[in-house]
GROMACS .gro file of C-alpha atoms in nm:
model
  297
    1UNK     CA    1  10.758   5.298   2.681
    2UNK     CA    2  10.433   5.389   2.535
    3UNK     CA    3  10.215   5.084   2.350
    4UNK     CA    4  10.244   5.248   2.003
    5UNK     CA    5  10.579   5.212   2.009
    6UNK     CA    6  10.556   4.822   2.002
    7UNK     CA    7  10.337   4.865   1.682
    8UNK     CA    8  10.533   4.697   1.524
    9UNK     CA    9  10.654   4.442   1.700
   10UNK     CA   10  10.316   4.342   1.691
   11UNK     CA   11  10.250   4.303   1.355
   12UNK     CA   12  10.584   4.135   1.321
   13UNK     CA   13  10.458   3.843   1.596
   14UNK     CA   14  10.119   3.836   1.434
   15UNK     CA   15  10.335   3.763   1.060
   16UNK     CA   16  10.541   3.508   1.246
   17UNK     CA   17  10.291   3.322   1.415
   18UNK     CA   18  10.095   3.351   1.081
   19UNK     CA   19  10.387   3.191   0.843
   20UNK     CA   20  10.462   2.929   1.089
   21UNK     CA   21  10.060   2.846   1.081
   22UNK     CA   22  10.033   2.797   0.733
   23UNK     CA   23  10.426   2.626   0.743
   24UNK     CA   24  10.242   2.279   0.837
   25UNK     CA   25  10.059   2.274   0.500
   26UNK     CA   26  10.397   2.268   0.325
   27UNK     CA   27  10.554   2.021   0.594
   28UNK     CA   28  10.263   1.779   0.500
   29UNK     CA   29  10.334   1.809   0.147
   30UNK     CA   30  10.732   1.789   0.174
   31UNK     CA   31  10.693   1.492   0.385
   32UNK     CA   32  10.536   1.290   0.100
   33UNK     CA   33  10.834   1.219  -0.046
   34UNK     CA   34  11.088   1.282   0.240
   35UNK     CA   35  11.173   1.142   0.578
   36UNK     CA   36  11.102   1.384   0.883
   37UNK     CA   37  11.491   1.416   0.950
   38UNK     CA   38  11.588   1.459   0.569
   39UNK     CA   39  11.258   1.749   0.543
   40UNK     CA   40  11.420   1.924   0.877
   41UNK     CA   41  11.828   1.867   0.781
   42UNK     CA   42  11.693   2.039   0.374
   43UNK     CA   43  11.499   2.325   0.556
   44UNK     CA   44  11.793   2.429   0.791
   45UNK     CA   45  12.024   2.383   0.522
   46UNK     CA   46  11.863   2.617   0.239
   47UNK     CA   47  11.767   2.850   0.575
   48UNK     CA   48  12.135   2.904   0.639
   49UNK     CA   49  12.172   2.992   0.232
   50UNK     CA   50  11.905   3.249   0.233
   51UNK     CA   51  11.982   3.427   0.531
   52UNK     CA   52  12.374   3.452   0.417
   53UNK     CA   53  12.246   3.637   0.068
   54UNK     CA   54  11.995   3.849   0.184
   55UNK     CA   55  12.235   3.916   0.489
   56UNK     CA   56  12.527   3.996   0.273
   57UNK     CA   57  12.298   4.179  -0.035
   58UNK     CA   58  12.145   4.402   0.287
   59UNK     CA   59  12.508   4.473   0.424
   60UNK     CA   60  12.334   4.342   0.757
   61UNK     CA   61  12.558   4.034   0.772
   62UNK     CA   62  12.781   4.139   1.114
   63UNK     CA   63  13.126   3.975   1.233
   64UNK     CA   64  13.077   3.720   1.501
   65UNK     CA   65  13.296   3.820   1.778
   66UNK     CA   66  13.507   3.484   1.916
   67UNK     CA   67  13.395   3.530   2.269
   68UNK     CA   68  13.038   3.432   2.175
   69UNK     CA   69  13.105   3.166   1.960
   70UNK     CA   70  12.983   2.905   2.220
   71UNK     CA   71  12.700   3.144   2.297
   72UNK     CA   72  12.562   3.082   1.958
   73UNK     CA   73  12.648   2.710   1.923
   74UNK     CA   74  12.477   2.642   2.222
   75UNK     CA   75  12.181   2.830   2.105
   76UNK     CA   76  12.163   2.664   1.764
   77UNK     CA   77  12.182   2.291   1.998
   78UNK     CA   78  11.854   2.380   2.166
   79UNK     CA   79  11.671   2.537   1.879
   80UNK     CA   80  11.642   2.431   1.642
   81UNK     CA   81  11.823   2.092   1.639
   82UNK     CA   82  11.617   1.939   1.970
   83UNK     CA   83  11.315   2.131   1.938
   84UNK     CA   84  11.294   2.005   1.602
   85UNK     CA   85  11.411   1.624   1.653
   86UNK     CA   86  11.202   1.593   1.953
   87UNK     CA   87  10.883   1.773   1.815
   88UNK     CA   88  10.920   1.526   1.490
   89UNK     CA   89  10.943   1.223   1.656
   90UNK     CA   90  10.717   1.357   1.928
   91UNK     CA   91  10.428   1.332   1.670
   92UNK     CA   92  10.483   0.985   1.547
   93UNK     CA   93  10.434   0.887   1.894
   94UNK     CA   94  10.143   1.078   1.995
   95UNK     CA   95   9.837   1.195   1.859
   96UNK     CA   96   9.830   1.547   1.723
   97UNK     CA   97   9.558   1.657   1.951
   98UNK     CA   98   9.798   1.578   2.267
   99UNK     CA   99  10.093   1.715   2.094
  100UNK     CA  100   9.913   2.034   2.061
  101UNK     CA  101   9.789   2.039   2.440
  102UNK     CA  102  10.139   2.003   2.555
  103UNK     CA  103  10.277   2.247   2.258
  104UNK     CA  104  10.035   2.519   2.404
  105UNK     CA  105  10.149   2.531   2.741
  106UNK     CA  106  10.461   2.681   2.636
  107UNK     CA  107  10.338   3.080   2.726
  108UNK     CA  108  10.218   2.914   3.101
  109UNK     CA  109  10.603   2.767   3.187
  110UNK     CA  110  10.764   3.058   2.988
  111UNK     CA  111  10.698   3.349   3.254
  112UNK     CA  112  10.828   3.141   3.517
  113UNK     CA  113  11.188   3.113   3.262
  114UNK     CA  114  11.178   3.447   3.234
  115UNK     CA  115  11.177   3.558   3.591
  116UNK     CA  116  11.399   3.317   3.760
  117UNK     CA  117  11.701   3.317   3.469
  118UNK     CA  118  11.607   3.731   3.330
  119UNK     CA  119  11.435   3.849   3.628
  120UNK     CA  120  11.173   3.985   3.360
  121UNK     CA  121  10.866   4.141   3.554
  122UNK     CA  122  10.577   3.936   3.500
  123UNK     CA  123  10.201   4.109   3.579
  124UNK     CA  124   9.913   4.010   3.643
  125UNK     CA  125   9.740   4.069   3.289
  126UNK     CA  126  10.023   3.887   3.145
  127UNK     CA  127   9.941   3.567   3.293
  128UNK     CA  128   9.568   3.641   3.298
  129UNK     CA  129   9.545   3.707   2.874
  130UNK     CA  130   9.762   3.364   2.833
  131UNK     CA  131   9.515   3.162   3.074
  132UNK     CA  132   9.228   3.303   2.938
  133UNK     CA  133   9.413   3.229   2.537
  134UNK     CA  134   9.483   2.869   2.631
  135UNK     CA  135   9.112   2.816   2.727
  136UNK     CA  136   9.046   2.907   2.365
  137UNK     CA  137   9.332   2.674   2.223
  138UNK     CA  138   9.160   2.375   2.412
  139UNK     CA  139   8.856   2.460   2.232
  140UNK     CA  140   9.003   2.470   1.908
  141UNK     CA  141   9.238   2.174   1.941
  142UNK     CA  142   9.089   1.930   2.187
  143UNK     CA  143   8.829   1.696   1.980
  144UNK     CA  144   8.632   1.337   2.079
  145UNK     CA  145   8.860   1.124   2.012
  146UNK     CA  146   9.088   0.839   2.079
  147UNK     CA  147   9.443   1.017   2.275
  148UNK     CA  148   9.748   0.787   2.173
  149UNK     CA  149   9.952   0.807   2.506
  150UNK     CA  150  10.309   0.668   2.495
  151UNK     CA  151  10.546   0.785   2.763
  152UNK     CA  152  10.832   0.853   2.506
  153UNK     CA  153  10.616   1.080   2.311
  154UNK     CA  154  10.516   1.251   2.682
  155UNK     CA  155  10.939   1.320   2.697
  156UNK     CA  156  11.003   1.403   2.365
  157UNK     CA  157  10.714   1.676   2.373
  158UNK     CA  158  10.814   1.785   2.761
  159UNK     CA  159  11.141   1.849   2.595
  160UNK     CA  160  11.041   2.059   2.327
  161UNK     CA  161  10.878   2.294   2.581
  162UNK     CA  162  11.142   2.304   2.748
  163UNK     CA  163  11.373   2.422   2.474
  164UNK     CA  164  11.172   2.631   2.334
  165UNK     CA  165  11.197   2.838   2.671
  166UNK     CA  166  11.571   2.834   2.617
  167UNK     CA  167  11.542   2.979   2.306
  168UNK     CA  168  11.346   3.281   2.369
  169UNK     CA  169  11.607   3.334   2.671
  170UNK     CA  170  11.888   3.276   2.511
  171UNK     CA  171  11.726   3.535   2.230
  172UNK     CA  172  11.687   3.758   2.558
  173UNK     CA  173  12.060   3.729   2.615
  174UNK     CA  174  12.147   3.818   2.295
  175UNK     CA  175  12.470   4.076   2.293
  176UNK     CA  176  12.236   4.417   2.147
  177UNK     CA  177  12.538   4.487   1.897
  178UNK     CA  178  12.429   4.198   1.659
  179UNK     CA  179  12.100   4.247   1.504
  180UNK     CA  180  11.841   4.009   1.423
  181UNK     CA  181  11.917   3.873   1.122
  182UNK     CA  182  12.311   3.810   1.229
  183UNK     CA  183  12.179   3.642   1.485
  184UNK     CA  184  11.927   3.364   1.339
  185UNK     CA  185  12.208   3.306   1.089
  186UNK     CA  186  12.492   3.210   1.315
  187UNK     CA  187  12.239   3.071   1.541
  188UNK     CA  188  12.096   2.840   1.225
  189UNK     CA  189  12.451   2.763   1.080
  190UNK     CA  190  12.568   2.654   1.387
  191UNK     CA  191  12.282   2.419   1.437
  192UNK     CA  192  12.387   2.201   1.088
  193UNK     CA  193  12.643   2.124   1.324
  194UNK     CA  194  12.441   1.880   1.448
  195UNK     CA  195  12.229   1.798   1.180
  196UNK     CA  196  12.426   1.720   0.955
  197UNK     CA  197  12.591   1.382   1.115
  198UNK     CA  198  12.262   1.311   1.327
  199UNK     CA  199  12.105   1.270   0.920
  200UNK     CA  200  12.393   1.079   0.877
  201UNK     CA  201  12.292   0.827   1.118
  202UNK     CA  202  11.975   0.825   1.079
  203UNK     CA  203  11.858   0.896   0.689
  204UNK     CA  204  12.116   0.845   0.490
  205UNK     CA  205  12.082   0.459   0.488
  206UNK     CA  206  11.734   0.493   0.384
  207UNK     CA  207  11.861   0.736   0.124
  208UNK     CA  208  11.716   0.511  -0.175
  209UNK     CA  209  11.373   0.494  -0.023
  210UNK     CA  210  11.319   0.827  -0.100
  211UNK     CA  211  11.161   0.938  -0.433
  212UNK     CA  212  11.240   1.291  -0.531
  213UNK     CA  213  10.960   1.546  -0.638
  214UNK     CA  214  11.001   1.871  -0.734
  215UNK     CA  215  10.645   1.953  -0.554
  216UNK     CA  216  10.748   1.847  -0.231
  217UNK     CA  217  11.083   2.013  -0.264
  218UNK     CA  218  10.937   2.345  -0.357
  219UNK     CA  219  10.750   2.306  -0.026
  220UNK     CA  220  11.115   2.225   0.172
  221UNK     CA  221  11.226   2.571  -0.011
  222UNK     CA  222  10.904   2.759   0.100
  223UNK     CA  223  10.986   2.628   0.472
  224UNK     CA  224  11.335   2.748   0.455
  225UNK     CA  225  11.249   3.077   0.304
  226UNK     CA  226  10.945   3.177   0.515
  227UNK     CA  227  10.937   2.949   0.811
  228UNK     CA  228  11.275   2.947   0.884
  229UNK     CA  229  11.396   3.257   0.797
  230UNK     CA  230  11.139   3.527   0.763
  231UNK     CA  231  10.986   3.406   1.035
  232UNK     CA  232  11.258   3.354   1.262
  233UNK     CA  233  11.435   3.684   1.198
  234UNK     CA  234  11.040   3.872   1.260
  235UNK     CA  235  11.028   3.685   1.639
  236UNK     CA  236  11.404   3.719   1.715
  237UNK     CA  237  11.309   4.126   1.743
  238UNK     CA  238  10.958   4.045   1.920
  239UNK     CA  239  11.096   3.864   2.176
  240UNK     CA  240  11.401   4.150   2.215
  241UNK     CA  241  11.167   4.382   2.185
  242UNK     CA  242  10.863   4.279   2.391
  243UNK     CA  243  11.022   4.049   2.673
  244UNK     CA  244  10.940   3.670   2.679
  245UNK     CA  245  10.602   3.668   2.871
  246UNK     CA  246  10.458   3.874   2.585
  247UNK     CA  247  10.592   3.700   2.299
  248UNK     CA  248  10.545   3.389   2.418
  249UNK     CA  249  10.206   3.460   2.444
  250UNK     CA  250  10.120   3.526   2.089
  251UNK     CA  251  10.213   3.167   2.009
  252UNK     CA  252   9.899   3.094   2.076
  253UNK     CA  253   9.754   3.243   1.759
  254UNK     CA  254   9.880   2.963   1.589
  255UNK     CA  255   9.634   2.687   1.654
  256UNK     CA  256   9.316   2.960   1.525
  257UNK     CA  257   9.518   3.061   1.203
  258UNK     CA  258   9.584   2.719   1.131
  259UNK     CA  259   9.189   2.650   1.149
  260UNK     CA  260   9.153   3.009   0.931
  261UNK     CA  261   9.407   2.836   0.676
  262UNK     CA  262   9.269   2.498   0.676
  263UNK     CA  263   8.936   2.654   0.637
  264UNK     CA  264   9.004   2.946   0.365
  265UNK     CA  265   9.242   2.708   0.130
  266UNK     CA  266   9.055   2.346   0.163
  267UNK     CA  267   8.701   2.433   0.312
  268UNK     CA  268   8.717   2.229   0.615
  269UNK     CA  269   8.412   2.315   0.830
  270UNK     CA  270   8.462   2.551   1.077
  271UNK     CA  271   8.196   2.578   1.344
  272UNK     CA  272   8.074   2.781   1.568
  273UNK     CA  273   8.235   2.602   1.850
  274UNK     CA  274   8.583   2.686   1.695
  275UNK     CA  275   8.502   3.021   1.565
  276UNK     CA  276   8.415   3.087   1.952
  277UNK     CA  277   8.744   2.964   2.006
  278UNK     CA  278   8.944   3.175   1.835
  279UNK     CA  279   8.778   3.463   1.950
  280UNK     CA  280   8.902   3.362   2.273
  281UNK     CA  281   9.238   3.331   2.212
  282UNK     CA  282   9.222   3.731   2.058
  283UNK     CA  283   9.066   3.901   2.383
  284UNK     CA  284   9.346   3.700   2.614
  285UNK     CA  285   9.627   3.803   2.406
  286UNK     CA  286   9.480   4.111   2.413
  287UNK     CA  287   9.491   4.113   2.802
  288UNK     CA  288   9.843   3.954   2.804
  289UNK     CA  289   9.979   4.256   2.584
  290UNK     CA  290   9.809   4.558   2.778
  291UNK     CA  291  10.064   4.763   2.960
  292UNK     CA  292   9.945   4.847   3.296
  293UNK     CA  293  10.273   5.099   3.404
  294UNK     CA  294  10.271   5.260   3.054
  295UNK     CA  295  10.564   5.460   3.155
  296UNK     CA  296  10.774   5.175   3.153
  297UNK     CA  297  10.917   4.965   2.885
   0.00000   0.00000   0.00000
């Protein structure tokens, strides 16, 4: 398949990986007034509620078909409900900068995922372009300072990579009948499955130290809308579309845009050092994405 014809799955990556960027301003700002748990169980909640009415509005809103009920229920268990526990608690124990290392590595592992479970072809220029992209996360992420190490935080993280991977297979695996946004909503619903009692457990006793603000709710709605929906429904295609190497490989946009964000809406300084960094992280995913068999898909 000729490049052009993933046109658009690129721009639908680069709007993904864009929303998600800018998603941690709003988690900052929802978390002000809400435990981590109570932010997360909200955002998958009002998620599930905008997917069903622009699903049903759109007509796009498919059957699900009994014999992959457990498909999508196991799904929804790795991602979101232990990508986002782990990557929530994951934080509290570690510092951000870590966090971020260990986040980044996900396009390194994923190839490997996605030849042993998919036997996806994985080139040379693939895992070139993410090398050469994680060298330019480093420089954007890694600063002088003090790295809180607790060997918890190590798991929790090491988890979260390793669900992540899941998730892009699983999205792999994927019957083609449904189409993208069926499948983030079943795949979403069935993950309050778990939420639900685990914020039971752990929240709801705490339920009076919370002070409601309609700021920081606005931001849980923005999360649900864009991050968890928009988003999610733009990557389910990429990764169907593209194969898991080559998605993957686009998360590491995230880390620059987040500097271009930080640094367009609150003037943090952005120097050159950083700037040089990003750059980086553009020419190696463009090296991950060029095809070298352009007769192929």
């Amino acid at each position: 398949m000729k490049e052009s014809n993933n046109f658009g799955s690129y721009l639908a990556a680069v709007a993904a990986v864009s929303i998600w960027s800018v998603s941690y301003v709003f988690t900052k700002q929802a978390l002000l007034a809400f435990h981590p748990l109570t932010v997360i169980t909200m955002r998958m909640t009002l998620a599930v509620l905008s997917l069903f009415l622009f699903a049903k509005l759109s007509g796009k809103l498919q059957p699900l078909q009994k014999g992959d009920l457990l498909f999508f229920v196991g799904t929804g268990f790795v991602q979101p409900f232990v990508y986002f526990v782990c990557e929530t608690y994951g934080l509290k124990l570690l510092s951000p900068t870590l966090a971020s290392v260990m986040l980044s590595t996900i396009p390194l592992f994923a190839p490997l995922f996605a030849f042993v479970l998919l036997h996806e072809k994985v080139r040379w220029n693939n895992l070139l372009g993410i090398v050469v992209s994680l060298c330019g996360v480093m420089m954007l992420i890694v600063e002088k300072e003090h790295l809180i190490v607790k060997p918890m935080g190590i798991v929790l993280v090491v988890v979260c990579i390793v669900t992540a991977i899941l998730y892009n297979v699983s999205l792999r695996k994927v019957p083609s009948h449904y189409n993208n946004t069926t499948v983030v909503f079943y795949v979403h619903l069935f993950s309050l499955l778990f939420f639900y009692p685990t914020w039971c457990l752990v929240d709801l006793p705490h339920l009076s130290e919370m002070t409601f603000s309609w700021t920081a709710f606005g931001a849980v709605v923005a999360l649900a809308v864009f991050a968890s929906t928009t988003a999610y429904i733009l990557y389910a295609g990429v990764v169907r579309k593209l194969g898991i190497t080559r998605a993957t490989a686009f998360s590491n946009l995230q880390p620059g845009f987040t500097a271009l964000f930080v640094w367009m809406m609150f003037g943090e300084t952005l120097g050159w050092f950083k700037w040089l960094g990003i750059v980086i992280v553009i020419l190696g995913l463009f090296v991950s994405q060029m095809n070298t068999q352009p007769n192929e898909a």
